[in-house]
């Protein structure tokens, strides 16, 4: 194994890791805001990929052009999910945690079933796109253009999210609601509005990831399941509720996946991810960047 091969594998792992982080950050945001795990997160990704496919086939929009539209549509969908499902699940008098889990889990099954019914279980892909099939050479390292641009979009999205949270009134309201959801009403903050916007923002981020993934990944009703599992690992690895942790956790998972694929058969590339995850859970249960 040459140094060039190792660098090539690590570069590919880094690009995928940034996309894993983008998929996971919405999950981390929602959990940090409400202590609710969205078990339909993978199905949100699937819906975004199908929306991108539809815009490409029926409106001839390239995924790069369609990505803001898909993110905006997913923002609205995420807010509606909170207002129509999660808000009522949170009002449960007994076993509220289990009710919230089964509410989002039921939503996941419903979305997957509807996709299989109306869109068929067939594998689909976007026939042509600006970046499809192209590679970029950097000092002899060949990087697929869709993954490279997707990683750049992920970095920009993280930067935009950081600015939103740290330097805007909405971000300060979000942080205040996260710290004490009960006390924010005393200063005139509508908790339900913040929760709805938080769900919308989380769905918009995974929608952006779905639009990027649609450029180079097959689209089918179960596509979200494998990525959702990785997203849960990323969130737990980085620290539940930590947006920066999701970013760092995604990079770690992507690099570990690449390293494992160099040592073990590609079919076992997930072994390294879960080994690192179990190690972190044992040594630091709150995650690498989680707070006690």
PDB file of C-alpha atoms in Angstrom:
ATOM      1  CA  UNK A   1       0.000   0.000   0.000  1.00  0.00           C
ATOM      2  CA  UNK A   2       1.583   3.258  -1.163  1.00  0.00           C
ATOM      3  CA  UNK A   3       1.455   6.652   0.528  1.00  0.00           C
ATOM      4  CA  UNK A   4      -0.597   7.947  -2.391  1.00  0.00           C
ATOM      5  CA  UNK A   5      -3.212   5.224  -1.854  1.00  0.00           C
ATOM      6  CA  UNK A   6      -3.417   6.037   1.846  1.00  0.00           C
ATOM      7  CA  UNK A   7      -3.832   9.769   1.179  1.00  0.00           C
ATOM      8  CA  UNK A   8      -6.459   9.006  -1.489  1.00  0.00           C
ATOM      9  CA  UNK A   9      -8.467   6.883   0.966  1.00  0.00           C
ATOM     10  CA  UNK A  10      -8.194   9.419   3.783  1.00  0.00           C
ATOM     11  CA  UNK A  11      -9.253  12.271   1.476  1.00  0.00           C
ATOM     12  CA  UNK A  12     -12.316  10.298   0.364  1.00  0.00           C
ATOM     13  CA  UNK A  13     -13.093   9.491   4.004  1.00  0.00           C
ATOM     14  CA  UNK A  14     -12.826  13.154   4.946  1.00  0.00           C
ATOM     15  CA  UNK A  15     -15.268  14.192   2.214  1.00  0.00           C
ATOM     16  CA  UNK A  16     -17.805  11.569   3.266  1.00  0.00           C
ATOM     17  CA  UNK A  17     -17.247  12.462   6.916  1.00  0.00           C
ATOM     18  CA  UNK A  18     -18.233  16.063   6.286  1.00  0.00           C
ATOM     19  CA  UNK A  19     -21.433  14.841   4.617  1.00  0.00           C
ATOM     20  CA  UNK A  20     -22.105  12.509   7.555  1.00  0.00           C
ATOM     21  CA  UNK A  21     -21.731  15.521   9.821  1.00  0.00           C
ATOM     22  CA  UNK A  22     -24.202  17.523   7.723  1.00  0.00           C
ATOM     23  CA  UNK A  23     -26.713  14.670   7.932  1.00  0.00           C
ATOM     24  CA  UNK A  24     -26.245  14.383  11.695  1.00  0.00           C
ATOM     25  CA  UNK A  25     -26.185  18.054  12.700  1.00  0.00           C
ATOM     26  CA  UNK A  26     -29.961  18.484  12.374  1.00  0.00           C
ATOM     27  CA  UNK A  27     -30.443  15.468  14.628  1.00  0.00           C
ATOM     28  CA  UNK A  28     -28.053  16.958  17.193  1.00  0.00           C
ATOM     29  CA  UNK A  29     -29.779  20.343  17.004  1.00  0.00           C
ATOM     30  CA  UNK A  30     -33.229  18.883  17.695  1.00  0.00           C
ATOM     31  CA  UNK A  31     -31.976  16.694  20.530  1.00  0.00           C
ATOM     32  CA  UNK A  32     -30.088  19.577  22.126  1.00  0.00           C
ATOM     33  CA  UNK A  33     -33.147  21.793  21.875  1.00  0.00           C
ATOM     34  CA  UNK A  34     -35.847  19.407  23.095  1.00  0.00           C
ATOM     35  CA  UNK A  35     -34.207  16.157  24.310  1.00  0.00           C
ATOM     36  CA  UNK A  36     -36.144  14.379  21.556  1.00  0.00           C
ATOM     37  CA  UNK A  37     -34.500  11.872  19.212  1.00  0.00           C
ATOM     38  CA  UNK A  38     -36.058  12.048  15.763  1.00  0.00           C
ATOM     39  CA  UNK A  39     -36.292   8.419  14.630  1.00  0.00           C
ATOM     40  CA  UNK A  40     -37.646   9.625  11.273  1.00  0.00           C
ATOM     41  CA  UNK A  41     -34.410  11.475  10.512  1.00  0.00           C
ATOM     42  CA  UNK A  42     -33.381   8.947   7.872  1.00  0.00           C
ATOM     43  CA  UNK A  43     -36.767   9.246   6.213  1.00  0.00           C
ATOM     44  CA  UNK A  44     -36.328  13.023   6.086  1.00  0.00           C
ATOM     45  CA  UNK A  45     -33.128  12.363   4.117  1.00  0.00           C
ATOM     46  CA  UNK A  46     -34.998   9.951   1.842  1.00  0.00           C
ATOM     47  CA  UNK A  47     -37.755  12.515   1.202  1.00  0.00           C
ATOM     48  CA  UNK A  48     -35.155  15.160   0.311  1.00  0.00           C
ATOM     49  CA  UNK A  49     -33.440  12.806  -2.130  1.00  0.00           C
ATOM     50  CA  UNK A  50     -36.744  11.965  -3.839  1.00  0.00           C
ATOM     51  CA  UNK A  51     -37.624  15.673  -4.004  1.00  0.00           C
ATOM     52  CA  UNK A  52     -34.278  16.382  -5.669  1.00  0.00           C
ATOM     53  CA  UNK A  53     -34.867  13.507  -8.092  1.00  0.00           C
ATOM     54  CA  UNK A  54     -38.326  14.861  -8.954  1.00  0.00           C
ATOM     55  CA  UNK A  55     -37.020  18.358  -9.600  1.00  0.00           C
ATOM     56  CA  UNK A  56     -34.244  16.952 -11.783  1.00  0.00           C
ATOM     57  CA  UNK A  57     -36.541  14.735 -13.863  1.00  0.00           C
ATOM     58  CA  UNK A  58     -39.679  16.867 -14.145  1.00  0.00           C
ATOM     59  CA  UNK A  59     -38.287  20.412 -13.925  1.00  0.00           C
ATOM     60  CA  UNK A  60     -34.786  19.784 -15.346  1.00  0.00           C
ATOM     61  CA  UNK A  61     -33.181  21.405 -12.297  1.00  0.00           C
ATOM     62  CA  UNK A  62     -29.664  20.334 -11.460  1.00  0.00           C
ATOM     63  CA  UNK A  63     -29.305  19.132  -7.847  1.00  0.00           C
ATOM     64  CA  UNK A  64     -27.050  22.105  -7.046  1.00  0.00           C
ATOM     65  CA  UNK A  65     -29.800  24.496  -8.173  1.00  0.00           C
ATOM     66  CA  UNK A  66     -32.507  22.404  -6.531  1.00  0.00           C
ATOM     67  CA  UNK A  67     -30.741  22.117  -3.158  1.00  0.00           C
ATOM     68  CA  UNK A  68     -31.962  25.479  -1.716  1.00  0.00           C
ATOM     69  CA  UNK A  69     -35.512  24.669  -2.848  1.00  0.00           C
ATOM     70  CA  UNK A  70     -35.348  21.218  -1.261  1.00  0.00           C
ATOM     71  CA  UNK A  71     -33.923  22.665   1.968  1.00  0.00           C
ATOM     72  CA  UNK A  72     -36.726  25.266   2.084  1.00  0.00           C
ATOM     73  CA  UNK A  73     -39.385  22.603   1.483  1.00  0.00           C
ATOM     74  CA  UNK A  74     -37.886  20.391   4.197  1.00  0.00           C
ATOM     75  CA  UNK A  75     -37.848  23.363   6.584  1.00  0.00           C
ATOM     76  CA  UNK A  76     -41.607  23.662   6.168  1.00  0.00           C
ATOM     77  CA  UNK A  77     -42.059  19.908   6.487  1.00  0.00           C
ATOM     78  CA  UNK A  78     -39.991  19.759   9.676  1.00  0.00           C
ATOM     79  CA  UNK A  79     -41.990  22.578  11.262  1.00  0.00           C
ATOM     80  CA  UNK A  80     -45.251  20.818  10.321  1.00  0.00           C
ATOM     81  CA  UNK A  81     -44.016  17.549  11.846  1.00  0.00           C
ATOM     82  CA  UNK A  82     -43.419  19.338  15.125  1.00  0.00           C
ATOM     83  CA  UNK A  83     -46.756  21.153  15.069  1.00  0.00           C
ATOM     84  CA  UNK A  84     -48.746  18.132  13.920  1.00  0.00           C
ATOM     85  CA  UNK A  85     -47.024  15.237  15.705  1.00  0.00           C
ATOM     86  CA  UNK A  86     -44.229  15.982  18.160  1.00  0.00           C
ATOM     87  CA  UNK A  87     -46.001  18.825  19.970  1.00  0.00           C
ATOM     88  CA  UNK A  88     -48.818  16.495  20.983  1.00  0.00           C
ATOM     89  CA  UNK A  89     -46.462  13.653  21.874  1.00  0.00           C
ATOM     90  CA  UNK A  90     -44.651  15.981  24.280  1.00  0.00           C
ATOM     91  CA  UNK A  91     -47.895  16.595  26.162  1.00  0.00           C
ATOM     92  CA  UNK A  92     -48.204  12.965  27.250  1.00  0.00           C
ATOM     93  CA  UNK A  93     -48.925  12.700  30.973  1.00  0.00           C
ATOM     94  CA  UNK A  94     -47.198   9.349  31.422  1.00  0.00           C
ATOM     95  CA  UNK A  95     -44.181   7.754  29.717  1.00  0.00           C
ATOM     96  CA  UNK A  96     -43.590  10.940  27.732  1.00  0.00           C
ATOM     97  CA  UNK A  97     -40.193   9.737  26.518  1.00  0.00           C
ATOM     98  CA  UNK A  98     -41.595   6.510  25.090  1.00  0.00           C
ATOM     99  CA  UNK A  99     -44.500   8.355  23.476  1.00  0.00           C
ATOM    100  CA  UNK A 100     -42.063  10.711  21.724  1.00  0.00           C
ATOM    101  CA  UNK A 101     -39.932   7.792  20.537  1.00  0.00           C
ATOM    102  CA  UNK A 102     -42.872   5.852  19.132  1.00  0.00           C
ATOM    103  CA  UNK A 103     -44.366   8.977  17.553  1.00  0.00           C
ATOM    104  CA  UNK A 104     -41.263   9.648  15.432  1.00  0.00           C
ATOM    105  CA  UNK A 105     -40.675   5.928  14.863  1.00  0.00           C
ATOM    106  CA  UNK A 106     -44.247   5.589  13.620  1.00  0.00           C
ATOM    107  CA  UNK A 107     -43.728   8.593  11.363  1.00  0.00           C
ATOM    108  CA  UNK A 108     -40.643   6.883   9.909  1.00  0.00           C
ATOM    109  CA  UNK A 109     -42.599   3.717   9.117  1.00  0.00           C
ATOM    110  CA  UNK A 110     -45.413   5.777   7.572  1.00  0.00           C
ATOM    111  CA  UNK A 111     -43.057   7.783   5.355  1.00  0.00           C
ATOM    112  CA  UNK A 112     -41.204   4.679   4.223  1.00  0.00           C
ATOM    113  CA  UNK A 113     -44.446   2.842   3.486  1.00  0.00           C
ATOM    114  CA  UNK A 114     -45.853   5.751   1.480  1.00  0.00           C
ATOM    115  CA  UNK A 115     -42.634   5.936  -0.523  1.00  0.00           C
ATOM    116  CA  UNK A 116     -42.829   2.217  -1.313  1.00  0.00           C
ATOM    117  CA  UNK A 117     -46.508   2.515  -2.264  1.00  0.00           C
ATOM    118  CA  UNK A 118     -46.363   5.579  -4.490  1.00  0.00           C
ATOM    119  CA  UNK A 119     -42.745   5.585  -5.685  1.00  0.00           C
ATOM    120  CA  UNK A 120     -42.124   1.795  -5.791  1.00  0.00           C
ATOM    121  CA  UNK A 121     -39.104   0.102  -4.166  1.00  0.00           C
ATOM    122  CA  UNK A 122     -37.065   0.487  -7.365  1.00  0.00           C
ATOM    123  CA  UNK A 123     -33.616   2.036  -7.218  1.00  0.00           C
ATOM    124  CA  UNK A 124     -33.431   5.369  -9.017  1.00  0.00           C
ATOM    125  CA  UNK A 125     -30.682   7.823  -9.840  1.00  0.00           C
ATOM    126  CA  UNK A 126     -30.510  11.277 -11.369  1.00  0.00           C
ATOM    127  CA  UNK A 127     -29.677  10.675 -15.045  1.00  0.00           C
ATOM    128  CA  UNK A 128     -27.473  13.713 -15.616  1.00  0.00           C
ATOM    129  CA  UNK A 129     -26.047  16.482 -13.469  1.00  0.00           C
ATOM    130  CA  UNK A 130     -23.355  19.115 -13.806  1.00  0.00           C
ATOM    131  CA  UNK A 131     -20.974  17.251 -11.543  1.00  0.00           C
ATOM    132  CA  UNK A 132     -21.998  13.661 -12.225  1.00  0.00           C
ATOM    133  CA  UNK A 133     -19.073  11.389 -13.131  1.00  0.00           C
ATOM    134  CA  UNK A 134     -16.474  14.162 -12.879  1.00  0.00           C
ATOM    135  CA  UNK A 135     -13.318  14.038 -10.813  1.00  0.00           C
ATOM    136  CA  UNK A 136     -10.869  16.709  -9.716  1.00  0.00           C
ATOM    137  CA  UNK A 137      -7.150  16.014  -9.431  1.00  0.00           C
ATOM    138  CA  UNK A 138      -5.236  17.737  -6.609  1.00  0.00           C
ATOM    139  CA  UNK A 139      -1.523  16.867  -6.528  1.00  0.00           C
ATOM    140  CA  UNK A 140      -2.241  13.434  -7.976  1.00  0.00           C
ATOM    141  CA  UNK A 141      -5.169  12.746  -5.626  1.00  0.00           C
ATOM    142  CA  UNK A 142      -8.414  12.197  -7.528  1.00  0.00           C
ATOM    143  CA  UNK A 143     -11.570  13.374  -5.776  1.00  0.00           C
ATOM    144  CA  UNK A 144     -15.124  12.883  -7.104  1.00  0.00           C
ATOM    145  CA  UNK A 145     -16.559  16.305  -7.887  1.00  0.00           C
ATOM    146  CA  UNK A 146     -20.004  15.649  -6.303  1.00  0.00           C
ATOM    147  CA  UNK A 147     -18.471  14.597  -2.960  1.00  0.00           C
ATOM    148  CA  UNK A 148     -15.977  17.474  -3.048  1.00  0.00           C
ATOM    149  CA  UNK A 149     -18.667  20.087  -3.707  1.00  0.00           C
ATOM    150  CA  UNK A 150     -20.908  18.367  -1.154  1.00  0.00           C
ATOM    151  CA  UNK A 151     -18.166  18.638   1.468  1.00  0.00           C
ATOM    152  CA  UNK A 152     -17.742  22.347   0.677  1.00  0.00           C
ATOM    153  CA  UNK A 153     -21.511  22.832   1.034  1.00  0.00           C
ATOM    154  CA  UNK A 154     -21.350  21.019   4.385  1.00  0.00           C
ATOM    155  CA  UNK A 155     -18.583  23.339   5.634  1.00  0.00           C
ATOM    156  CA  UNK A 156     -20.543  26.416   4.486  1.00  0.00           C
ATOM    157  CA  UNK A 157     -23.702  25.085   6.133  1.00  0.00           C
ATOM    158  CA  UNK A 158     -21.855  24.549   9.421  1.00  0.00           C
ATOM    159  CA  UNK A 159     -20.419  28.051   9.191  1.00  0.00           C
ATOM    160  CA  UNK A 160     -23.859  29.514   8.511  1.00  0.00           C
ATOM    161  CA  UNK A 161     -25.346  27.561  11.411  1.00  0.00           C
ATOM    162  CA  UNK A 162     -22.608  28.798  13.752  1.00  0.00           C
ATOM    163  CA  UNK A 163     -23.275  32.424  12.756  1.00  0.00           C
ATOM    164  CA  UNK A 164     -27.032  31.895  13.143  1.00  0.00           C
ATOM    165  CA  UNK A 165     -26.704  30.425  16.624  1.00  0.00           C
ATOM    166  CA  UNK A 166     -24.014  32.776  17.941  1.00  0.00           C
ATOM    167  CA  UNK A 167     -24.804  36.119  16.316  1.00  0.00           C
ATOM    168  CA  UNK A 168     -28.568  36.421  15.754  1.00  0.00           C
ATOM    169  CA  UNK A 169     -31.572  37.035  17.982  1.00  0.00           C
ATOM    170  CA  UNK A 170     -33.073  33.729  16.855  1.00  0.00           C
ATOM    171  CA  UNK A 171     -29.867  31.944  17.813  1.00  0.00           C
ATOM    172  CA  UNK A 172     -29.887  33.522  21.253  1.00  0.00           C
ATOM    173  CA  UNK A 173     -33.549  32.573  21.676  1.00  0.00           C
ATOM    174  CA  UNK A 174     -32.662  29.037  20.578  1.00  0.00           C
ATOM    175  CA  UNK A 175     -29.865  28.802  23.138  1.00  0.00           C
ATOM    176  CA  UNK A 176     -32.053  30.247  25.881  1.00  0.00           C
ATOM    177  CA  UNK A 177     -34.831  27.754  25.123  1.00  0.00           C
ATOM    178  CA  UNK A 178     -32.262  24.985  25.138  1.00  0.00           C
ATOM    179  CA  UNK A 179     -30.989  26.041  28.560  1.00  0.00           C
ATOM    180  CA  UNK A 180     -34.391  26.452  30.244  1.00  0.00           C
ATOM    181  CA  UNK A 181     -37.540  25.854  28.148  1.00  0.00           C
ATOM    182  CA  UNK A 182     -39.779  26.745  31.072  1.00  0.00           C
ATOM    183  CA  UNK A 183     -38.234  30.112  31.945  1.00  0.00           C
ATOM    184  CA  UNK A 184     -38.065  31.616  28.452  1.00  0.00           C
ATOM    185  CA  UNK A 185     -41.787  32.469  28.534  1.00  0.00           C
ATOM    186  CA  UNK A 186     -40.981  35.010  31.272  1.00  0.00           C
ATOM    187  CA  UNK A 187     -38.993  37.079  28.753  1.00  0.00           C
ATOM    188  CA  UNK A 188     -41.572  36.815  25.982  1.00  0.00           C
ATOM    189  CA  UNK A 189     -40.129  33.916  23.980  1.00  0.00           C
ATOM    190  CA  UNK A 190     -42.734  31.582  22.483  1.00  0.00           C
ATOM    191  CA  UNK A 191     -41.327  28.139  23.211  1.00  0.00           C
ATOM    192  CA  UNK A 192     -43.544  26.364  20.675  1.00  0.00           C
ATOM    193  CA  UNK A 193     -42.462  28.765  17.946  1.00  0.00           C
ATOM    194  CA  UNK A 194     -38.791  28.163  18.731  1.00  0.00           C
ATOM    195  CA  UNK A 195     -39.336  24.399  18.780  1.00  0.00           C
ATOM    196  CA  UNK A 196     -41.125  24.533  15.419  1.00  0.00           C
ATOM    197  CA  UNK A 197     -38.346  26.651  13.900  1.00  0.00           C
ATOM    198  CA  UNK A 198     -35.744  24.330  15.424  1.00  0.00           C
ATOM    199  CA  UNK A 199     -37.382  21.298  13.834  1.00  0.00           C
ATOM    200  CA  UNK A 200     -37.614  23.200  10.564  1.00  0.00           C
ATOM    201  CA  UNK A 201     -33.927  24.112  10.697  1.00  0.00           C
ATOM    202  CA  UNK A 202     -32.928  20.529  11.507  1.00  0.00           C
ATOM    203  CA  UNK A 203     -35.010  19.216   8.601  1.00  0.00           C
ATOM    204  CA  UNK A 204     -33.589  21.880   6.254  1.00  0.00           C
ATOM    205  CA  UNK A 205     -30.034  20.763   7.050  1.00  0.00           C
ATOM    206  CA  UNK A 206     -30.775  17.099   6.348  1.00  0.00           C
ATOM    207  CA  UNK A 207     -32.668  18.266   3.251  1.00  0.00           C
ATOM    208  CA  UNK A 208     -29.536  20.006   2.034  1.00  0.00           C
ATOM    209  CA  UNK A 209     -27.574  16.814   2.668  1.00  0.00           C
ATOM    210  CA  UNK A 210     -30.177  14.800   0.769  1.00  0.00           C
ATOM    211  CA  UNK A 211     -29.947  17.077  -2.267  1.00  0.00           C
ATOM    212  CA  UNK A 212     -26.168  16.607  -2.300  1.00  0.00           C
ATOM    213  CA  UNK A 213     -26.368  12.832  -1.766  1.00  0.00           C
ATOM    214  CA  UNK A 214     -28.823  12.482  -4.652  1.00  0.00           C
ATOM    215  CA  UNK A 215     -26.046  13.489  -7.065  1.00  0.00           C
ATOM    216  CA  UNK A 216     -24.046  10.304  -6.507  1.00  0.00           C
ATOM    217  CA  UNK A 217     -26.135   7.843  -4.492  1.00  0.00           C
ATOM    218  CA  UNK A 218     -29.040   5.589  -5.437  1.00  0.00           C
ATOM    219  CA  UNK A 219     -32.485   6.742  -4.297  1.00  0.00           C
ATOM    220  CA  UNK A 220     -34.955   4.193  -2.878  1.00  0.00           C
ATOM    221  CA  UNK A 221     -37.409   4.053   0.055  1.00  0.00           C
ATOM    222  CA  UNK A 222     -34.940   2.461   2.510  1.00  0.00           C
ATOM    223  CA  UNK A 223     -31.997   4.705   1.646  1.00  0.00           C
ATOM    224  CA  UNK A 224     -32.328   6.731   4.842  1.00  0.00           C
ATOM    225  CA  UNK A 225     -32.004   3.775   7.204  1.00  0.00           C
ATOM    226  CA  UNK A 226     -28.257   3.180   6.836  1.00  0.00           C
ATOM    227  CA  UNK A 227     -27.414   6.875   6.920  1.00  0.00           C
ATOM    228  CA  UNK A 228     -29.672   7.433   9.932  1.00  0.00           C
ATOM    229  CA  UNK A 229     -27.780   4.750  11.842  1.00  0.00           C
ATOM    230  CA  UNK A 230     -24.487   6.469  11.035  1.00  0.00           C
ATOM    231  CA  UNK A 231     -26.040   9.819  12.065  1.00  0.00           C
ATOM    232  CA  UNK A 232     -27.009   8.398  15.478  1.00  0.00           C
ATOM    233  CA  UNK A 233     -23.449   7.153  15.953  1.00  0.00           C
ATOM    234  CA  UNK A 234     -22.047  10.544  14.900  1.00  0.00           C
ATOM    235  CA  UNK A 235     -24.295  12.381  17.375  1.00  0.00           C
ATOM    236  CA  UNK A 236     -23.463   9.994  20.212  1.00  0.00           C
ATOM    237  CA  UNK A 237     -19.764  10.112  19.375  1.00  0.00           C
ATOM    238  CA  UNK A 238     -19.604  13.906  19.239  1.00  0.00           C
ATOM    239  CA  UNK A 239     -21.919  14.425  22.211  1.00  0.00           C
ATOM    240  CA  UNK A 240     -25.699  14.550  22.294  1.00  0.00           C
ATOM    241  CA  UNK A 241     -26.949  18.043  21.527  1.00  0.00           C
ATOM    242  CA  UNK A 242     -23.548  19.384  20.459  1.00  0.00           C
ATOM    243  CA  UNK A 243     -23.627  20.909  16.973  1.00  0.00           C
ATOM    244  CA  UNK A 244     -19.831  21.154  16.874  1.00  0.00           C
ATOM    245  CA  UNK A 245     -19.694  17.571  18.134  1.00  0.00           C
ATOM    246  CA  UNK A 246     -21.767  16.456  15.148  1.00  0.00           C
ATOM    247  CA  UNK A 247     -19.320  18.197  12.812  1.00  0.00           C
ATOM    248  CA  UNK A 248     -16.280  16.628  14.474  1.00  0.00           C
ATOM    249  CA  UNK A 249     -17.984  13.264  14.911  1.00  0.00           C
ATOM    250  CA  UNK A 250     -18.822  13.118  11.218  1.00  0.00           C
ATOM    251  CA  UNK A 251     -15.199  13.724  10.258  1.00  0.00           C
ATOM    252  CA  UNK A 252     -14.008  11.044  12.712  1.00  0.00           C
ATOM    253  CA  UNK A 253     -16.525   8.520  11.393  1.00  0.00           C
ATOM    254  CA  UNK A 254     -15.612   9.226   7.774  1.00  0.00           C
ATOM    255  CA  UNK A 255     -11.883   8.859   8.418  1.00  0.00           C
ATOM    256  CA  UNK A 256     -12.362   5.722  10.514  1.00  0.00           C
ATOM    257  CA  UNK A 257     -14.485   4.201   7.754  1.00  0.00           C
ATOM    258  CA  UNK A 258     -11.713   4.884   5.235  1.00  0.00           C
ATOM    259  CA  UNK A 259      -8.984   3.498   7.518  1.00  0.00           C
ATOM    260  CA  UNK A 260     -10.984   0.336   8.216  1.00  0.00           C
ATOM    261  CA  UNK A 261     -11.580  -0.206   4.475  1.00  0.00           C
ATOM    262  CA  UNK A 262      -7.800  -0.120   3.953  1.00  0.00           C
ATOM    263  CA  UNK A 263      -7.179  -2.801   6.587  1.00  0.00           C
ATOM    264  CA  UNK A 264     -10.270  -5.011   6.302  1.00  0.00           C
ATOM    265  CA  UNK A 265     -12.465  -6.009   3.344  1.00  0.00           C
ATOM    266  CA  UNK A 266     -14.718  -3.108   2.215  1.00  0.00           C
ATOM    267  CA  UNK A 267     -17.804  -5.023   3.390  1.00  0.00           C
ATOM    268  CA  UNK A 268     -16.497  -4.684   6.955  1.00  0.00           C
ATOM    269  CA  UNK A 269     -15.753  -0.954   6.804  1.00  0.00           C
ATOM    270  CA  UNK A 270     -18.371  -0.226   9.485  1.00  0.00           C
ATOM    271  CA  UNK A 271     -16.519  -2.329  12.058  1.00  0.00           C
ATOM    272  CA  UNK A 272     -14.052   0.481  12.813  1.00  0.00           C
ATOM    273  CA  UNK A 273     -16.861   3.030  13.229  1.00  0.00           C
ATOM    274  CA  UNK A 274     -18.696   1.014  15.851  1.00  0.00           C
ATOM    275  CA  UNK A 275     -15.477  -0.022  17.600  1.00  0.00           C
ATOM    276  CA  UNK A 276     -14.546   3.644  18.107  1.00  0.00           C
ATOM    277  CA  UNK A 277     -18.119   4.410  19.153  1.00  0.00           C
ATOM    278  CA  UNK A 278     -18.124   1.656  21.802  1.00  0.00           C
ATOM    279  CA  UNK A 279     -14.735   2.828  23.086  1.00  0.00           C
ATOM    280  CA  UNK A 280     -15.986   6.401  23.463  1.00  0.00           C
ATOM    281  CA  UNK A 281     -19.199   5.236  25.146  1.00  0.00           C
ATOM    282  CA  UNK A 282     -17.175   3.263  27.714  1.00  0.00           C
ATOM    283  CA  UNK A 283     -14.521   5.930  28.357  1.00  0.00           C
ATOM    284  CA  UNK A 284     -16.636   9.083  27.936  1.00  0.00           C
ATOM    285  CA  UNK A 285     -20.375   8.281  27.898  1.00  0.00           C
ATOM    286  CA  UNK A 286     -21.427  11.885  27.197  1.00  0.00           C
ATOM    287  CA  UNK A 287     -19.427  11.913  23.941  1.00  0.00           C
ATOM    288  CA  UNK A 288     -16.263  13.720  22.962  1.00  0.00           C
ATOM    289  CA  UNK A 289     -17.768  17.219  23.136  1.00  0.00           C
ATOM    290  CA  UNK A 290     -20.864  16.632  25.257  1.00  0.00           C
ATOM    291  CA  UNK A 291     -21.430  18.442  28.527  1.00  0.00           C
ATOM    292  CA  UNK A 292     -22.032  16.592  31.814  1.00  0.00           C
TER     293      UNK A 292
END
